[in-house]
PDB file of C-alpha atoms in Angstrom:
ATOM      1  CA  MET A   1      71.120  85.441 115.888  1.00 75.00           C
ATOM      2  CA  SER A   2      70.537  83.131 112.963  1.00 81.00           C
ATOM      3  CA  LYS A   3      67.128  82.159 111.860  1.00 80.00           C
ATOM      4  CA  SER A   4      67.663  78.491 112.991  1.00 77.00           C
ATOM      5  CA  LYS A   5      69.029  79.411 116.398  1.00 81.00           C
ATOM      6  CA  LEU A   6      66.084  81.867 116.889  1.00 81.00           C
ATOM      7  CA  LEU A   7      63.676  79.169 115.988  1.00 79.00           C
ATOM      8  CA  GLY A   8      65.304  76.915 118.402  1.00 80.00           C
ATOM      9  CA  ALA A   9      65.121  79.227 121.212  1.00 85.00           C
ATOM     10  CA  GLU A  10      61.491  80.072 120.462  1.00 87.00           C
ATOM     11  CA  GLY A  11      60.960  76.203 120.391  1.00 87.00           C
ATOM     12  CA  GLU A  12      62.528  75.807 123.869  1.00 92.00           C
ATOM     13  CA  ASP A  13      60.433  78.626 125.339  1.00 92.00           C
ATOM     14  CA  TYR A  14      57.364  76.962 123.993  1.00 92.00           C
ATOM     15  CA  ALA A  15      58.480  73.561 125.292  1.00 94.00           C
ATOM     16  CA  ALA A  16      58.866  75.013 128.831  1.00 97.00           C
ATOM     17  CA  TYR A  17      55.320  76.711 128.450  1.00 95.00           C
ATOM     18  CA  TYR A  18      53.851  73.185 127.267  1.00 95.00           C
ATOM     19  CA  LEU A  19      55.465  71.248 130.177  1.00 97.00           C
ATOM     20  CA  LYS A  20      54.107  73.842 132.696  1.00 98.00           C
ATOM     21  CA  LEU A  21      50.626  73.359 131.101  1.00 96.00           C
ATOM     22  CA  LYS A  22      51.060  69.690 131.671  1.00 96.00           C
ATOM     23  CA  GLY A  23      51.801  70.229 135.464  1.00 97.00           C
ATOM     24  CA  LYS A  24      55.455  69.756 135.203  1.00 98.00           C
ATOM     25  CA  GLU A  25      57.858  72.055 137.338  1.00 98.00           C
ATOM     26  CA  ILE A  26      60.681  73.583 135.328  1.00 98.00           C
ATOM     27  CA  ILE A  27      63.778  73.090 137.455  1.00 97.00           C
ATOM     28  CA  ALA A  28      66.559  74.382 134.960  1.00 96.00           C
ATOM     29  CA  ARG A  29      67.161  75.146 131.212  1.00 96.00           C
ATOM     30  CA  ASN A  30      70.090  74.850 129.002  1.00 94.00           C
ATOM     31  CA  VAL A  31      72.437  73.037 131.499  1.00 93.00           C
ATOM     32  CA  HIS A  32      75.786  72.616 130.174  1.00 90.00           C
ATOM     33  CA  ALA A  33      78.593  70.263 131.338  1.00 85.00           C
ATOM     34  CA  SER A  34      81.839  69.049 129.790  1.00 80.00           C
ATOM     35  CA  GLY A  35      80.717  66.660 127.034  1.00 79.00           C
ATOM     36  CA  GLY A  36      76.983  67.259 127.551  1.00 86.00           C
ATOM     37  CA  GLU A  37      74.081  69.647 127.384  1.00 89.00           C
ATOM     38  CA  LEU A  38      70.547  69.470 128.432  1.00 94.00           C
ATOM     39  CA  ASP A  39      67.707  71.480 127.249  1.00 96.00           C
ATOM     40  CA  ILE A  40      65.334  71.297 130.068  1.00 97.00           C
ATOM     41  CA  ILE A  41      65.219  69.671 133.550  1.00 98.00           C
ATOM     42  CA  ALA A  42      61.669  69.247 134.829  1.00 98.00           C
ATOM     43  CA  TYR A  43      60.037  67.582 137.797  1.00 98.00           C
ATOM     44  CA  ASP A  44      56.901  65.534 137.686  1.00 97.00           C
ATOM     45  CA  LYS A  45      55.370  65.642 141.129  1.00 96.00           C
ATOM     46  CA  SER A  46      52.649  63.126 140.279  1.00 96.00           C
ATOM     47  CA  SER A  47      55.359  60.369 139.672  1.00 96.00           C
ATOM     48  CA  ASP A  48      58.112  61.994 141.728  1.00 97.00           C
ATOM     49  CA  VAL A  49      60.489  61.687 138.885  1.00 97.00           C
ATOM     50  CA  PHE A  50      62.858  64.142 137.301  1.00 98.00           C
ATOM     51  CA  LEU A  51      62.621  64.581 133.577  1.00 97.00           C
ATOM     52  CA  LEU A  52      65.636  65.227 131.273  1.00 97.00           C
ATOM     53  CA  ILE A  53      64.163  66.707 128.125  1.00 96.00           C
ATOM     54  CA  GLU A  54      65.635  67.336 124.873  1.00 94.00           C
ATOM     55  CA  VAL A  55      63.839  69.787 122.521  1.00 93.00           C
ATOM     56  CA  LYS A  56      64.062  69.404 118.666  1.00 89.00           C
ATOM     57  CA  THR A  57      62.375  72.258 116.772  1.00 87.00           C
ATOM     58  CA  ARG A  58      61.749  71.963 113.110  1.00 82.00           C
ATOM     59  CA  SER A  59      60.455  74.482 110.651  1.00 78.00           C
ATOM     60  CA  ASP A  60      58.416  71.860 108.734  1.00 70.00           C
ATOM     61  CA  GLU A  61      57.452  68.336 108.757  1.00 59.00           C
ATOM     62  CA  SER A  62      59.580  67.411 105.721  1.00 48.00           C
ATOM     63  CA  PHE A  63      62.874  67.276 108.101  1.00 51.00           C
ATOM     64  CA  ALA A  64      63.768  63.946 109.706  1.00 56.00           C
ATOM     65  CA  GLN A  65      61.891  63.095 112.889  1.00 62.00           C
ATOM     66  CA  GLY A  66      63.576  64.963 115.724  1.00 68.00           C
ATOM     67  CA  VAL A  67      63.472  61.951 118.220  1.00 68.00           C
ATOM     68  CA  GLU A  68      65.729  60.069 115.935  1.00 70.00           C
ATOM     69  CA  ALA A  69      68.451  62.580 117.004  1.00 70.00           C
ATOM     70  CA  VAL A  70      68.012  61.367 120.506  1.00 79.00           C
ATOM     71  CA  GLY A  71      69.897  58.010 120.434  1.00 84.00           C
ATOM     72  CA  ARG A  72      72.016  56.427 122.911  1.00 89.00           C
ATOM     73  CA  SER A  73      75.076  58.707 122.435  1.00 89.00           C
ATOM     74  CA  LYS A  74      72.802  61.799 122.881  1.00 90.00           C
ATOM     75  CA  GLN A  75      71.077  60.319 125.949  1.00 91.00           C
ATOM     76  CA  LYS A  76      74.599  59.836 127.576  1.00 92.00           C
ATOM     77  CA  LYS A  77      75.474  63.446 127.073  1.00 92.00           C
ATOM     78  CA  MET A  78      72.177  64.341 128.636  1.00 93.00           C
ATOM     79  CA  GLU A  79      72.877  62.139 131.652  1.00 93.00           C
ATOM     80  CA  LYS A  80      76.294  63.661 132.024  1.00 93.00           C
ATOM     81  CA  ALA A  81      75.011  67.205 132.181  1.00 94.00           C
ATOM     82  CA  ALA A  82      72.120  66.019 134.576  1.00 95.00           C
ATOM     83  CA  ALA A  83      74.715  64.619 136.990  1.00 94.00           C
ATOM     84  CA  HIS A  84      76.937  67.672 136.739  1.00 94.00           C
ATOM     85  CA  PHE A  85      73.706  69.771 137.620  1.00 95.00           C
ATOM     86  CA  PHE A  86      72.571  67.500 140.421  1.00 96.00           C
ATOM     87  CA  LEU A  87      75.940  66.529 142.066  1.00 95.00           C
ATOM     88  CA  HIS A  88      78.014  69.485 141.372  1.00 93.00           C
ATOM     89  CA  ILE A  89      75.862  72.500 141.266  1.00 93.00           C
ATOM     90  CA  LEU A  90      73.044  71.406 143.780  1.00 94.00           C
ATOM     91  CA  ARG A  91      75.479  69.128 145.552  1.00 96.00           C
ATOM     92  CA  TRP A  92      73.011  66.310 145.992  1.00 96.00           C
ATOM     93  CA  PRO A  93      74.686  63.139 147.409  1.00 96.00           C
ATOM     94  CA  GLN A  94      73.240  61.102 144.682  1.00 96.00           C
ATOM     95  CA  MET A  95      71.261  61.343 141.392  1.00 96.00           C
ATOM     96  CA  PRO A  96      67.635  61.300 141.556  1.00 97.00           C
ATOM     97  CA  VAL A  97      65.172  59.045 139.759  1.00 96.00           C
ATOM     98  CA  TYR A  98      64.883  60.421 136.245  1.00 97.00           C
ATOM     99  CA  GLU A  99      63.654  59.643 132.767  1.00 96.00           C
ATOM    100  CA  ILE A 100      64.703  60.786 129.380  1.00 94.00           C
ATOM    101  CA  HIS A 101      61.955  62.511 127.427  1.00 95.00           C
ATOM    102  CA  ALA A 102      61.972  64.275 124.130  1.00 93.00           C
ATOM    103  CA  LEU A 103      59.647  67.069 122.692  1.00 92.00           C
ATOM    104  CA  VAL A 104      59.571  67.540 118.843  1.00 89.00           C
ATOM    105  CA  LEU A 105      58.053  70.817 117.880  1.00 88.00           C
ATOM    106  CA  THR A 106      57.096  71.710 114.276  1.00 86.00           C
ATOM    107  CA  ALA A 107      56.598  75.479 113.805  1.00 81.00           C
ATOM    108  CA  GLY A 108      53.211  76.644 112.542  1.00 74.00           C
ATOM    109  CA  ILE A 109      53.120  79.183 109.742  1.00 59.00           C
ATOM    110  CA  GLY A 110      54.041  82.427 111.473  1.00 62.00           C
ATOM    111  CA  ASN A 111      51.480  82.217 114.135  1.00 64.00           C
ATOM    112  CA  GLY A 112      53.933  81.360 117.051  1.00 67.00           C
ATOM    113  CA  GLU A 113      52.104  78.012 117.648  1.00 76.00           C
ATOM    114  CA  PHE A 114      54.036  74.469 117.304  1.00 85.00           C
ATOM    115  CA  ASN A 115      52.708  71.065 116.585  1.00 86.00           C
ATOM    116  CA  VAL A 116      53.968  69.067 119.580  1.00 88.00           C
ATOM    117  CA  GLN A 117      54.969  65.368 119.727  1.00 87.00           C
ATOM    118  CA  TYR A 118      55.920  64.214 123.190  1.00 89.00           C
ATOM    119  CA  TYR A 119      58.133  61.151 123.583  1.00 88.00           C
ATOM    120  CA  ASP A 120      58.440  59.874 127.151  1.00 86.00           C
ATOM    121  CA  ASP A 121      60.889  57.493 128.815  1.00 82.00           C
ATOM    122  CA  LEU A 122      63.292  57.034 126.059  1.00 80.00           C
ATOM    123  CA  SER A 123      65.943  55.599 128.427  1.00 72.00           C
TER     124      SER A 123
END
């Protein structure tokens, strides 16, 4: 596995851990559908809302902000993957209430920790 893919996988694991610490329930990870992909689907019991979460992991802060990569086109792809998951895999009769969020992680210096920037309700 390439170094960047390894960093991305580590970042997604850390993002799931971070969300659990914040009281979110992880429903699914790496959901793929024709034309769309979704890193994490979580549930926020306090607001009764599902969260479609894009995770962007960077090796240092000199890279462009990860949230900039979650534009309207990417959001549409996330929604498509979520619709496939809820309507076809889980066979729910309709889409639940959801929000699109992003987690931008910047890797620490070899310590397995990440600086976390959380962006909620991008939709």
